[in-house]
Structure formats: C-alpha cells, structure tokens
Amino acid sequence: MLVPFLTALPITGAFISVSDASGRQSSLCSSDPVAARLDELQFELGEGPQREATRTGAAVLIADVAESSHARWPIFGMALRELDVAALFAIPLVLGAVTVGAVGLYRSIPGNLTDQELSTATAAASAIASVAVRHALAAAGEYGAPESSAAPAMRREIHQATGMIVVQLETTATIAYSRLFAHAFGSARSVHDVAHDVVSRRLNFETLPE
Amino acid sequence: MSNASREAQLSAAFVKLADTLTADFDVVDLLHTLVEECATILDTEAGGIMLLDAAGDLHLVASTSEEASLVEIMQLTAGAGPCVDAFASGTTVTVGDIEASGSRWPAFRDEALKHGFKSVHSTPLRLRGRVLGAMNLFSIRVGELNPADIVVAQALADVASIGILHERSTREKEIVSEQLRYALDTRILVEQAKGVLFESTPMTMHESFGSLRTYARDHGMTLRIVASGIIDRSIGVDDLVRAGVPK
C-alpha cells in the first residue's frame, strides 16, 4: 500500500494509520523503523500531525522539522529531535465526507513537497482509503462476523448509515463513521450488519446509551 | 422500435450528453444521464454503470433506480455475473435468457429472476485498450441484443469513457485513475448525503437521490458540491425539500 508513495515521491519513508474496528486510530503499516516510531509516538501521545490531519481532514506539511515550533504537538515535537526526520507530511485518507485516517510521509532532508507532489500524494491517499479501511477491518476480524467480500468500504449502507448518524447525533461525518465502527466493535457485530440496522430503522444512535 | 425514431432518440441523447459535458460537469451525474438514456433507447427496464476502483473491484456508480434490490443485483453481476465476462473480454456480453444460463452464475441468476428480469446485456467501458468498467442493462423480456443494438450500447458506453477522461486529457494514465477515483468518491459522498436526507425528511433513499440531483441542476452546481453541502449543513435540508422531488 505504501509503494505508490515511496516510488512517486521524494521521501525517505511512509506509514499509514486508520480508524480501526474500535473507532480508534491504529497503525496499519510502515516502511521502516523510523516511520513505525513516528506512528507509534503519535498513538502513545495522542498528538501530532497525523492525528491532526485525521481530525481536520486537511493535510499538514512540516517542511523543516528543526525550524518548526510544534506548538500544536509539543511533546511529539520534542520526541522528533531524537529521530532522523527533517521534514514530515500528513495526508488525510478520505472517503466522501469522512476522514478515516492519514498517511505519514517523512524525509531526512528538509524541504516542502511541490504542488505537483502534493497532488500526487493526495491522489494516492484517496486511492488507498477504502483499501486501508478493509485492511483495518480484516485485522480486527476476530471481533465480528467476516465482512462481505464485495468491497465493504464501498457498501452503500455503511455510507447511508453514516449520513443518518450525522443527523441523529448532530455531528460530523467523520465522528458519525467512527461511532458506527465503535458500536459494531462493542457489540461484536460486523459494521455492515450494524449499518443495515440503522438504515432499516431498527437502531438509532440518538437513543443509544453512551 | 422503428429505425427513424431510434435515430431521433439517439441524436437527442447525444445532444443531452454533450450538454452535460460542460466545464463544470459532474461525472456521476453524466453517468446517470447516460444509463437512463441507454435503458430507454434499448427498451430495457433497468440499467447501471460499474466502475473499477484502485483495488480492482467493480462498484455501482450510476443506476436507473436507487432501490436496494437493483443495487444488489448490479453488485452481483460484478461478483460472479455477466459484467465480469464483459469486463474480461472487453466486448458486449448479452444473455438473452437468464433462466437458461444454468449454473454459470447461480446467485446472480436467482436474484435477477426473483425480480422479474429475464435478460441482461453488459457492455464494457473502454478507453484506448483499457477497460474502466461496464454498463449493465436488464430487461423483463427474453431476447438477445441484436448487432445494431450492441453498436448503440457501445457508442453510448464510449461516451461515458470520454466523460470520465474529459476534464484534462493530457496526463492520461494518471488522470483516468484520478477521474475514476473521483467518481467513486463522489458516489460515497452522495450515499452519505442520502443518509442525511433519509433521516431528516420523509423521503425514501431513491427520492433523496432525486432531490440532490434536481437541486444541483436547478442551481448549476455539481452533485458532489450539493452532497458535501448537505453533509456539512452549508445547504439546508429544507431548501432541498422545497426545491421539490422529481417523479
């Protein structure tokens, strides 16, 4: 999954983290130990550019790690000094109005991505978004019935249910989506089953106990 | 159907499609227009267009109805059904009698028959040697498409391929993948927006789709922008309801 990024962009390494079946961000893959550490640190600290890209749906570009203030992720910023990372980029993984995770790209020399490189990275990130979700679901397979082989990330009811939960909880699509996943995880059912219950009005998140 | 009225219908369809291919056109909307026209011209009752994603799976992006049962049948054609054959061979596959197709695609056969479909025709969307997806047309009558019909179906399918490529044709390979992805992602946004409307209005999923499309047309906006606006509330659900539900 990382190959398109590593071959098309002037970067040293890459990693992907997505919302897993529990609705939390978790690591999916990384190209080298530094990339893995970058991912792990943000998971442990609960802060960093990948977390922010996932939350806001906007890319975060740090062209020069040494010169950047890291005000939004102070602890992660300090930890970065220990690593051979000169530039760090976070590209959101987007499914419609939902951000499902982010790709992290780093390089050991400073410098920004060009507009062309950024659009290549964004296109590659979009292309893998549904695949990334499928991997995350498969990895959590023991928590629910196996997902349908017919591309679960594209199953319409999941997206329709997401839209319905947006209204039920008066929230954003990204939060609605993660609540859907979290509920499936918590009740040991498949996401598609839960989505089906929402669409057929057997389950309403508004009346669900927290 | 007489040749004269067929010709008139075809040229009207091409004019309508050319109209859609303006600067600000929306691929998903174009594909909807296309499949509706094609189903009418070839006298079939239902149709759908499937596109290939980055992982190699076919997804339904446009169909003559948003009813769940039709969506399911379309998806089945892509799992083990005629769509896969059209896709692999790059030529139209016409199944004149689904009932007689035996054990070739049992799940698809049962589901199609259950909903009254007797024949199906699957035409690949091609672009210079590459297959981007396929268009399925279902009929409640038995009978194969004749060679003239196959040419018509292929011509209309080629318009879809051109539409997908239309925007910027220079960086070809990259752009085709990008446009395919964009179409598929628009479809996801549309599903999310349908969910918002389904939950907050008395409309069915099918009507929700229709109202998104009507609103987009009435306001000269793309389907994608209207869907995003509904999800992030920058377009009020009430405005859309007021805009009216078509048919």
GROMACS .gro file of C-alpha atoms in nm:
model
  457
    1MET     CA    1   0.000   0.000   0.000
    2LEU     CA    2   0.296   0.230   0.058
    3VAL     CA    3   0.458   0.160  -0.278
    4PRO     CA    4   0.284   0.442  -0.472
    5PHE     CA    5   0.412   0.695  -0.218
    6LEU     CA    6   0.765   0.560  -0.199
    7THR     CA    7   0.812   0.538  -0.575
    8ALA     CA    8   0.640   0.860  -0.683
    9LEU     CA    9   0.760   1.100  -0.415
   10PRO     CA   10   1.099   1.223  -0.290
   11ILE     CA   11   1.055   1.079   0.058
   12THR     CA   12   1.253   0.850   0.286
   13GLY     CA   13   0.970   0.656   0.446
   14ALA     CA   14   0.595   0.633   0.495
   15PHE     CA   15   0.331   0.491   0.729
   16ILE     CA   16  -0.047   0.462   0.745
   17SER     CA   17  -0.280   0.478   1.041
   18VAL     CA   18  -0.657   0.439   1.022
   19SER     CA   19  -0.962   0.416   1.245
   20ASP     CA   20  -0.979   0.051   1.342
   21ALA     CA   21  -1.287  -0.152   1.429
   22SER     CA   22  -1.292   0.006   1.774
   23GLY     CA   23  -1.314   0.353   1.622
   24ARG     CA   24  -0.965   0.439   1.747
   25GLN     CA   25  -0.666   0.529   1.535
   26SER     CA   26  -0.431   0.241   1.487
   27SER     CA   27  -0.123   0.165   1.285
   28LEU     CA   28  -0.166  -0.023   0.959
   29CYS     CA   29   0.180  -0.039   0.805
   30SER     CA   30   0.514   0.141   0.791
   31SER     CA   31   0.810   0.128   0.555
   32ASP     CA   32   1.095   0.139   0.808
   33PRO     CA   33   1.167   0.162   1.184
   34VAL     CA   34   1.170   0.543   1.184
   35ALA     CA   35   0.828   0.554   1.014
   36ALA     CA   36   0.698   0.296   1.261
   37ARG     CA   37   0.829   0.506   1.551
   38LEU     CA   38   0.663   0.822   1.416
   39ASP     CA   39   0.332   0.637   1.402
   40GLU     CA   40   0.374   0.478   1.743
   41LEU     CA   41   0.471   0.804   1.915
   42GLN     CA   42   0.158   0.979   1.791
   43PHE     CA   43  -0.056   0.689   1.904
   44GLU     CA   44   0.101   0.690   2.251
   45LEU     CA   45   0.095   1.067   2.292
   46GLY     CA   46  -0.240   1.123   2.125
   47GLU     CA   47  -0.098   1.421   1.937
   48GLY     CA   48   0.091   1.501   1.620
   49PRO     CA   49   0.041   1.596   1.257
   50GLN     CA   50  -0.121   1.263   1.157
   51ARG     CA   51  -0.372   1.292   1.439
   52GLU     CA   52  -0.448   1.646   1.331
   53ALA     CA   53  -0.485   1.554   0.963
   54THR     CA   54  -0.726   1.278   1.062
   55ARG     CA   55  -0.927   1.511   1.283
   56THR     CA   56  -0.948   1.804   1.042
   57GLY     CA   57  -0.935   1.628   0.706
   58ALA     CA   58  -0.665   1.873   0.592
   59ALA     CA   59  -0.303   1.794   0.505
   60VAL     CA   60  -0.031   1.902   0.750
   61LEU     CA   61   0.306   1.991   0.595
   62ILE     CA   62   0.618   2.046   0.803
   63ALA     CA   63   0.890   2.137   0.554
   64ASP     CA   64   1.160   2.182   0.818
   65VAL     CA   65   1.119   1.996   1.145
   66ALA     CA   66   1.414   2.179   1.311
   67GLU     CA   67   1.270   2.522   1.234
   68SER     CA   68   0.909   2.446   1.321
   69SER     CA   69   0.753   2.548   1.656
   70HIS     CA   70   0.545   2.229   1.705
   71ALA     CA   71   0.305   2.433   1.919
   72ARG     CA   72   0.015   2.201   1.844
   73TRP     CA   73   0.207   1.886   1.942
   74PRO     CA   74   0.473   1.996   2.195
   75ILE     CA   75   0.564   1.655   2.333
   76PHE     CA   76   0.572   1.490   1.993
   77GLY     CA   77   0.785   1.785   1.875
   78MET     CA   78   1.044   1.711   2.142
   79ALA     CA   79   1.046   1.342   2.060
   80LEU     CA   80   1.105   1.427   1.693
   81ARG     CA   81   1.451   1.565   1.780
   82GLU     CA   82   1.567   1.214   1.858
   83LEU     CA   83   1.480   1.089   1.510
   84ASP     CA   84   1.639   1.134   1.170
   85VAL     CA   85   1.338   1.324   1.040
   86ALA     CA   86   1.390   1.661   0.870
   87ALA     CA   87   1.052   1.704   0.701
   88LEU     CA   88   0.719   1.544   0.787
   89PHE     CA   89   0.389   1.543   0.597
   90ALA     CA   90   0.045   1.411   0.691
   91ILE     CA   91  -0.207   1.344   0.414
   92PRO     CA   92  -0.565   1.256   0.518
   93LEU     CA   93  -0.735   0.941   0.387
   94VAL     CA   94  -1.080   1.047   0.279
   95LEU     CA   95  -1.398   0.851   0.199
   96GLY     CA   96  -1.656   1.104   0.086
   97ALA     CA   97  -1.703   1.340   0.380
   98VAL     CA   98  -1.531   1.103   0.622
   99THR     CA   99  -1.163   1.108   0.716
  100VAL     CA  100  -1.067   0.750   0.801
  101GLY     CA  101  -0.701   0.806   0.881
  102ALA     CA  102  -0.382   0.959   0.746
  103VAL     CA  103  -0.069   0.871   0.557
  104GLY     CA  104   0.254   0.995   0.712
  105LEU     CA  105   0.550   1.077   0.486
  106TYR     CA  106   0.891   1.178   0.612
  107ARG     CA  107   1.233   1.257   0.471
  108SER     CA  108   1.575   1.301   0.620
  109ILE     CA  109   1.650   1.628   0.437
  110PRO     CA  110   1.432   1.937   0.485
  111GLY     CA  111   1.212   2.080   0.209
  112ASN     CA  112   0.847   2.106   0.114
  113LEU     CA  113   0.656   1.894  -0.135
  114THR     CA  114   0.590   2.077  -0.462
  115ASP     CA  115   0.226   2.137  -0.560
  116GLN     CA  116   0.257   1.856  -0.813
  117GLU     CA  117   0.398   1.619  -0.549
  118LEU     CA  118   0.127   1.714  -0.304
  119SER     CA  119  -0.145   1.644  -0.559
  120THR     CA  120   0.018   1.310  -0.640
  121ALA     CA  121   0.025   1.227  -0.268
  122THR     CA  122  -0.339   1.330  -0.226
  123ALA     CA  123  -0.449   1.120  -0.523
  124ALA     CA  124  -0.255   0.818  -0.395
  125ALA     CA  125  -0.406   0.865  -0.048
  126SER     CA  126  -0.759   0.876  -0.190
  127ALA     CA  127  -0.695   0.568  -0.397
  128ILE     CA  128  -0.600   0.362  -0.093
  129ALA     CA  129  -0.858   0.496   0.155
  130SER     CA  130  -1.113   0.220   0.105
  131VAL     CA  131  -0.842  -0.046   0.084
  132ALA     CA  132  -0.694   0.081   0.411
  133VAL     CA  133  -1.032   0.052   0.585
  134ARG     CA  134  -1.071  -0.301   0.457
  135HIS     CA  135  -0.731  -0.397   0.595
  136ALA     CA  136  -0.815  -0.245   0.931
  137LEU     CA  137  -1.142  -0.440   0.941
  138ALA     CA  138  -0.971  -0.763   0.844
  139ALA     CA  139  -0.709  -0.712   1.114
  140ALA     CA  140  -0.991  -0.681   1.368
  141GLY     CA  141  -1.169  -0.982   1.217
  142GLU     CA  142  -1.198  -1.170   1.543
  143TYR     CA  143  -1.433  -0.904   1.677
  144GLY     CA  144  -1.709  -0.952   1.426
  145ALA     CA  145  -1.853  -1.161   1.151
  146PRO     CA  146  -1.639  -1.154   0.839
  147GLU     CA  147  -1.716  -0.857   0.618
  148SER     CA  148  -1.872  -0.919   0.281
  149SER     CA  149  -1.614  -0.974   0.013
  150ALA     CA  150  -1.794  -0.721  -0.208
  151ALA     CA  151  -1.575  -0.430  -0.106
  152PRO     CA  152  -1.720  -0.347   0.235
  153ALA     CA  153  -1.574   0.002   0.236
  154MET     CA  154  -1.791   0.085  -0.060
  155ARG     CA  155  -2.103  -0.087   0.070
  156ARG     CA  156  -2.367   0.177   0.029
  157GLU     CA  157  -2.548   0.112   0.354
  158ILE     CA  158  -2.237   0.197   0.554
  159HIS     CA  159  -2.226   0.542   0.394
  160GLN     CA  160  -2.602   0.590   0.416
  161ALA     CA  161  -2.595   0.494   0.785
  162THR     CA  162  -2.308   0.740   0.838
  163GLY     CA  163  -2.527   1.018   0.696
  164MET     CA  164  -2.817   0.914   0.919
  165ILE     CA  165  -2.596   0.913   1.230
  166VAL     CA  166  -2.474   1.264   1.134
  167VAL     CA  167  -2.834   1.377   1.189
  168GLN     CA  168  -2.905   1.155   1.492
  169LEU     CA  169  -2.602   1.278   1.685
  170GLU     CA  170  -2.580   1.623   1.525
  171THR     CA  171  -2.217   1.562   1.450
  172THR     CA  172  -1.966   1.545   1.163
  173ALA     CA  173  -1.943   1.261   0.914
  174THR     CA  174  -1.604   1.154   1.049
  175ILE     CA  175  -1.736   1.119   1.404
  176ALA     CA  176  -2.055   0.951   1.284
  177TYR     CA  177  -1.846   0.698   1.093
  178SER     CA  178  -1.622   0.619   1.388
  179ARG     CA  179  -1.928   0.583   1.615
  180LEU     CA  180  -2.071   0.332   1.370
  181PHE     CA  181  -1.748   0.134   1.379
  182ALA     CA  182  -1.720   0.163   1.756
  183HIS     CA  183  -2.073   0.031   1.801
  184ALA     CA  184  -2.004  -0.267   1.574
  185PHE     CA  185  -1.687  -0.338   1.770
  186GLY     CA  186  -1.860  -0.303   2.106
  187SER     CA  187  -2.144  -0.535   2.008
  188ALA     CA  188  -1.916  -0.786   1.831
  189ARG     CA  189  -2.101  -0.748   1.503
  190SER     CA  190  -1.993  -0.657   1.152
  191VAL     CA  191  -2.005  -0.291   1.051
  192HIS     CA  192  -2.229  -0.381   0.761
  193ASP     CA  193  -2.482  -0.553   0.990
  194VAL     CA  194  -2.499  -0.251   1.219
  195ALA     CA  195  -2.529  -0.015   0.919
  196HIS     CA  196  -2.813  -0.229   0.788
  197ASP     CA  197  -2.996  -0.194   1.121
  198VAL     CA  198  -2.953   0.183   1.107
  199VAL     CA  199  -3.081   0.210   0.750
  200SER     CA  200  -3.379  -0.014   0.826
  201ARG     CA  201  -3.451   0.198   1.135
  202ARG     CA  202  -3.401  -0.082   1.385
  203LEU     CA  203  -3.115   0.107   1.550
  204ASN     CA  204  -3.098   0.476   1.633
  205PHE     CA  205  -2.780   0.628   1.774
  206GLU     CA  206  -2.975   0.913   1.932
  207THR     CA  207  -3.145   0.676   2.176
  208LEU     CA  208  -2.839   0.460   2.231
  209PRO     CA  209  -2.688   0.465   2.582
  210GLU     CA  210  -2.341   0.621   2.581
  211MET     CA  211  -3.890   0.034  -3.249
  212SER     CA  212  -3.863   0.192  -3.596
  213ASN     CA  213  -3.524   0.299  -3.722
  214ALA     CA  214  -3.635   0.658  -3.762
  215SER     CA  215  -3.748   0.702  -3.402
  216ARG     CA  216  -3.438   0.515  -3.282
  217GLU     CA  217  -3.221   0.759  -3.472
  218ALA     CA  218  -3.409   1.056  -3.334
  219GLN     CA  219  -3.376   0.923  -2.982
  220LEU     CA  220  -3.007   0.858  -3.027
  221SER     CA  221  -2.929   1.204  -3.158
  222ALA     CA  222  -3.136   1.358  -2.878
  223ALA     CA  223  -2.937   1.152  -2.630
  224PHE     CA  224  -2.606   1.267  -2.774
  225VAL     CA  225  -2.717   1.628  -2.761
  226LYS     CA  226  -2.819   1.584  -2.400
  227LEU     CA  227  -2.486   1.421  -2.317
  228ALA     CA  228  -2.293   1.692  -2.498
  229ASP     CA  229  -2.486   1.943  -2.288
  230THR     CA  230  -2.374   1.766  -1.975
  231LEU     CA  231  -2.009   1.776  -2.082
  232THR     CA  232  -1.972   2.142  -1.996
  233ALA     CA  233  -1.691   2.295  -1.795
  234ASP     CA  234  -1.848   2.219  -1.461
  235PHE     CA  235  -1.994   1.877  -1.525
  236ASP     CA  236  -2.013   1.603  -1.269
  237VAL     CA  237  -1.905   1.253  -1.374
  238VAL     CA  238  -2.164   1.077  -1.158
  239ASP     CA  239  -2.442   1.294  -1.298
  240LEU     CA  240  -2.323   1.229  -1.654
  241LEU     CA  241  -2.324   0.854  -1.596
  242HIS     CA  242  -2.677   0.873  -1.458
  243THR     CA  243  -2.800   1.057  -1.765
  244LEU     CA  244  -2.623   0.807  -1.983
  245VAL     CA  245  -2.764   0.494  -1.826
  246GLU     CA  246  -3.116   0.638  -1.826
  247GLU     CA  247  -3.091   0.726  -2.195
  248CYS     CA  248  -2.941   0.392  -2.282
  249ALA     CA  249  -3.208   0.194  -2.097
  250THR     CA  250  -3.480   0.388  -2.278
  251ILE     CA  251  -3.328   0.366  -2.625
  252LEU     CA  252  -3.258  -0.006  -2.599
  253ASP     CA  253  -3.602  -0.064  -2.449
  254THR     CA  254  -3.474  -0.221  -2.128
  255GLU     CA  255  -3.624  -0.172  -1.784
  256ALA     CA  256  -3.321  -0.113  -1.566
  257GLY     CA  257  -2.956  -0.031  -1.600
  258GLY     CA  258  -2.641   0.050  -1.410
  259ILE     CA  259  -2.281   0.156  -1.465
  260MET     CA  260  -1.999  -0.006  -1.271
  261LEU     CA  261  -1.650   0.142  -1.238
  262LEU     CA  262  -1.326  -0.021  -1.132
  263ASP     CA  263  -1.153   0.104  -0.816
  264ALA     CA  264  -0.785   0.107  -0.729
  265ALA     CA  265  -0.815  -0.234  -0.564
  266GLY     CA  266  -0.965  -0.390  -0.876
  267ASP     CA  267  -1.325  -0.415  -0.753
  268LEU     CA  268  -1.624  -0.301  -0.957
  269HIS     CA  269  -1.865  -0.058  -0.791
  270LEU     CA  270  -2.208   0.061  -0.898
  271VAL     CA  271  -2.176   0.435  -0.963
  272ALA     CA  272  -2.498   0.512  -1.150
  273SER     CA  273  -2.826   0.326  -1.195
  274THR     CA  274  -3.177   0.386  -1.322
  275SER     CA  275  -3.309   0.330  -0.970
  276GLU     CA  276  -3.160   0.360  -0.624
  277GLU     CA  277  -3.374   0.073  -0.493
  278ALA     CA  278  -3.168  -0.160  -0.278
  279SER     CA  279  -3.278  -0.469  -0.471
  280LEU     CA  280  -3.149  -0.332  -0.801
  281VAL     CA  281  -2.826  -0.217  -0.639
  282GLU     CA  282  -2.779  -0.568  -0.504
  283ILE     CA  283  -2.837  -0.733  -0.843
  284MET     CA  284  -2.592  -0.494  -1.007
  285GLN     CA  285  -2.331  -0.572  -0.745
  286LEU     CA  286  -2.390  -0.945  -0.804
  287THR     CA  287  -2.320  -0.906  -1.177
  288ALA     CA  288  -1.978  -0.782  -1.074
  289GLY     CA  289  -1.905  -1.064  -0.830
  290ALA     CA  290  -1.988  -1.364  -1.048
  291GLY     CA  291  -2.202  -1.249  -1.335
  292PRO     CA  292  -2.207  -1.130  -1.695
  293CYS     CA  293  -2.044  -0.798  -1.603
  294VAL     CA  294  -1.724  -0.980  -1.516
  295ASP     CA  295  -1.725  -1.151  -1.857
  296ALA     CA  296  -1.782  -0.822  -2.040
  297PHE     CA  297  -1.505  -0.673  -1.838
  298ALA     CA  298  -1.261  -0.956  -1.906
  299SER     CA  299  -1.339  -0.990  -2.277
  300GLY     CA  300  -1.371  -0.618  -2.349
  301THR     CA  301  -1.681  -0.689  -2.560
  302THR     CA  302  -2.057  -0.682  -2.501
  303VAL     CA  303  -2.192  -0.993  -2.335
  304THR     CA  304  -2.560  -1.049  -2.399
  305VAL     CA  305  -2.753  -1.309  -2.202
  306GLY     CA  306  -3.084  -1.348  -2.385
  307ASP     CA  307  -3.233  -1.586  -2.131
  308ILE     CA  308  -3.105  -1.564  -1.775
  309GLU     CA  309  -3.309  -1.868  -1.675
  310ALA     CA  310  -3.123  -2.079  -1.933
  311SER     CA  311  -2.782  -1.964  -1.811
  312GLY     CA  312  -2.777  -2.274  -1.589
  313SER     CA  313  -2.519  -2.296  -1.316
  314ARG     CA  314  -2.286  -2.032  -1.458
  315TRP     CA  315  -2.376  -1.760  -1.207
  316PRO     CA  316  -2.627  -1.921  -0.965
  317ALA     CA  317  -2.657  -1.634  -0.712
  318PHE     CA  318  -2.694  -1.371  -0.981
  319ARG     CA  319  -2.940  -1.587  -1.178
  320ASP     CA  320  -3.168  -1.646  -0.879
  321GLU     CA  321  -3.170  -1.283  -0.770
  322ALA     CA  322  -3.234  -1.150  -1.121
  323LEU     CA  323  -3.520  -1.395  -1.184
  324LYS     CA  324  -3.670  -1.320  -0.844
  325HIS     CA  325  -3.705  -0.957  -0.950
  326GLY     CA  326  -3.854  -1.044  -1.286
  327PHE     CA  327  -3.550  -0.983  -1.507
  328LYS     CA  328  -3.526  -1.227  -1.797
  329SER     CA  329  -3.228  -1.096  -1.994
  330VAL     CA  330  -2.918  -0.887  -1.931
  331HIS     CA  331  -2.663  -0.715  -2.151
  332SER     CA  332  -2.327  -0.600  -2.029
  333THR     CA  333  -2.115  -0.355  -2.230
  334PRO     CA  334  -1.757  -0.263  -2.132
  335LEU     CA  335  -1.650   0.099  -2.088
  336ARG     CA  336  -1.329   0.111  -2.289
  337LEU     CA  337  -1.064   0.371  -2.336
  338ARG     CA  338  -0.777   0.302  -2.573
  339GLY     CA  339  -0.731  -0.061  -2.482
  340ARG     CA  340  -0.812  -0.015  -2.119
  341VAL     CA  341  -1.139  -0.128  -1.961
  342LEU     CA  342  -1.267   0.118  -1.699
  343GLY     CA  343  -1.591  -0.054  -1.606
  344ALA     CA  344  -1.912  -0.183  -1.760
  345MET     CA  345  -2.273  -0.089  -1.823
  346ASN     CA  346  -2.548  -0.344  -1.745
  347LEU     CA  347  -2.894  -0.330  -1.897
  348PHE     CA  348  -3.174  -0.554  -1.770
  349SER     CA  349  -3.495  -0.647  -1.948
  350ILE     CA  350  -3.807  -0.821  -1.826
  351ARG     CA  351  -3.832  -0.994  -2.166
  352VAL     CA  352  -3.630  -1.280  -2.308
  353GLY     CA  353  -3.408  -1.198  -2.604
  354GLU     CA  354  -3.053  -1.111  -2.701
  355LEU     CA  355  -2.941  -0.769  -2.815
  356ASN     CA  356  -2.910  -0.765  -3.195
  357PRO     CA  357  -2.586  -0.643  -3.355
  358ALA     CA  358  -2.731  -0.296  -3.418
  359ASP     CA  359  -2.829  -0.260  -3.053
  360ILE     CA  360  -2.482  -0.371  -2.946
  361VAL     CA  361  -2.330  -0.093  -3.157
  362VAL     CA  362  -2.564   0.160  -2.996
  363ALA     CA  363  -2.485   0.036  -2.645
  364GLN     CA  364  -2.113   0.050  -2.719
  365ALA     CA  365  -2.139   0.402  -2.862
  366LEU     CA  366  -2.316   0.528  -2.553
  367ALA     CA  367  -2.071   0.345  -2.327
  368ASP     CA  368  -1.784   0.512  -2.516
  369VAL     CA  369  -1.939   0.850  -2.435
  370ALA     CA  370  -1.918   0.754  -2.068
  371SER     CA  371  -1.549   0.671  -2.107
  372ILE     CA  372  -1.486   1.004  -2.278
  373GLY     CA  373  -1.678   1.178  -2.000
  374ILE     CA  374  -1.460   1.014  -1.740
  375LEU     CA  375  -1.148   1.133  -1.917
  376HIS     CA  376  -1.291   1.467  -2.028
  377GLU     CA  377  -1.157   1.715  -1.776
  378ARG     CA  378  -0.789   1.726  -1.855
  379SER     CA  379  -0.676   1.475  -2.112
  380THR     CA  380  -0.301   1.530  -2.107
  381ARG     CA  381  -0.162   1.327  -1.820
  382GLU     CA  382  -0.363   1.034  -1.941
  383LYS     CA  383  -0.286   0.738  -1.721
  384GLU     CA  384  -0.279   0.936  -1.403
  385ILE     CA  385  -0.592   1.129  -1.496
  386VAL     CA  386  -0.802   0.826  -1.578
  387SER     CA  387  -0.725   0.673  -1.238
  388GLU     CA  388  -0.784   1.008  -1.075
  389GLN     CA  389  -1.119   1.054  -1.251
  390LEU     CA  390  -1.229   0.701  -1.166
  391ARG     CA  391  -1.141   0.758  -0.805
  392TYR     CA  392  -1.316   1.093  -0.810
  393ALA     CA  393  -1.634   0.936  -0.948
  394LEU     CA  394  -1.626   0.660  -0.687
  395ASP     CA  395  -1.563   0.908  -0.408
  396THR     CA  396  -1.847   1.130  -0.531
  397ARG     CA  397  -2.069   0.824  -0.509
  398ILE     CA  398  -1.969   0.777  -0.143
  399LEU     CA  399  -2.049   1.143  -0.069
  400VAL     CA  400  -2.386   1.101  -0.239
  401GLU     CA  401  -2.463   0.796  -0.022
  402GLN     CA  402  -2.371   0.990   0.294
  403ALA     CA  403  -2.591   1.282   0.184
  404LYS     CA  404  -2.876   1.039   0.107
  405GLY     CA  405  -2.844   0.914   0.464
  406VAL     CA  406  -2.874   1.269   0.600
  407LEU     CA  407  -3.187   1.330   0.391
  408PHE     CA  408  -3.339   0.991   0.466
  409GLU     CA  409  -3.303   1.058   0.839
  410SER     CA  410  -3.429   1.416   0.840
  411THR     CA  411  -3.709   1.409   0.579
  412PRO     CA  412  -3.989   1.168   0.484
  413MET     CA  413  -3.812   1.093   0.154
  414THR     CA  414  -3.705   0.743   0.053
  415MET     CA  415  -3.341   0.677  -0.044
  416HIS     CA  416  -3.443   0.693  -0.409
  417GLU     CA  417  -3.625   1.023  -0.366
  418SER     CA  418  -3.333   1.159  -0.166
  419PHE     CA  419  -3.106   1.095  -0.462
  420GLY     CA  420  -3.352   1.258  -0.700
  421SER     CA  421  -3.378   1.570  -0.487
  422LEU     CA  422  -2.997   1.606  -0.470
  423ARG     CA  423  -2.982   1.585  -0.846
  424THR     CA  424  -3.270   1.827  -0.904
  425TYR     CA  425  -3.121   2.079  -0.665
  426ALA     CA  426  -2.781   2.051  -0.835
  427ARG     CA  427  -2.934   2.112  -1.177
  428ASP     CA  428  -3.157   2.397  -1.065
  429HIS     CA  429  -2.864   2.575  -0.905
  430GLY     CA  430  -2.599   2.497  -1.166
  431MET     CA  431  -2.397   2.306  -0.908
  432THR     CA  432  -2.231   1.967  -0.927
  433LEU     CA  433  -2.385   1.672  -0.748
  434ARG     CA  434  -2.065   1.645  -0.546
  435ILE     CA  435  -2.088   2.002  -0.414
  436VAL     CA  436  -2.455   1.966  -0.323
  437ALA     CA  437  -2.387   1.636  -0.141
  438SER     CA  438  -2.098   1.792   0.057
  439GLY     CA  439  -2.317   2.092   0.140
  440ILE     CA  440  -2.591   1.868   0.278
  441ILE     CA  441  -2.346   1.673   0.494
  442ASP     CA  442  -2.171   1.976   0.641
  443ARG     CA  443  -2.503   2.170   0.666
  444SER     CA  444  -2.395   2.457   0.445
  445ILE     CA  445  -2.702   2.369   0.236
  446GLY     CA  446  -3.019   2.338   0.444
  447VAL     CA  447  -3.221   2.018   0.413
  448ASP     CA  448  -3.532   2.238   0.394
  449ASP     CA  449  -3.401   2.420   0.086
  450LEU     CA  450  -3.361   2.090  -0.088
  451VAL     CA  451  -3.706   1.966   0.009
  452ARG     CA  452  -3.853   2.295  -0.109
  453ALA     CA  453  -3.675   2.252  -0.441
  454GLY     CA  454  -3.906   1.956  -0.498
  455VAL     CA  455  -3.874   1.586  -0.558
  456PRO     CA  456  -3.879   1.472  -0.922
  457LYS     CA  457  -4.105   1.191  -1.046
   0.00000   0.00000   0.00000
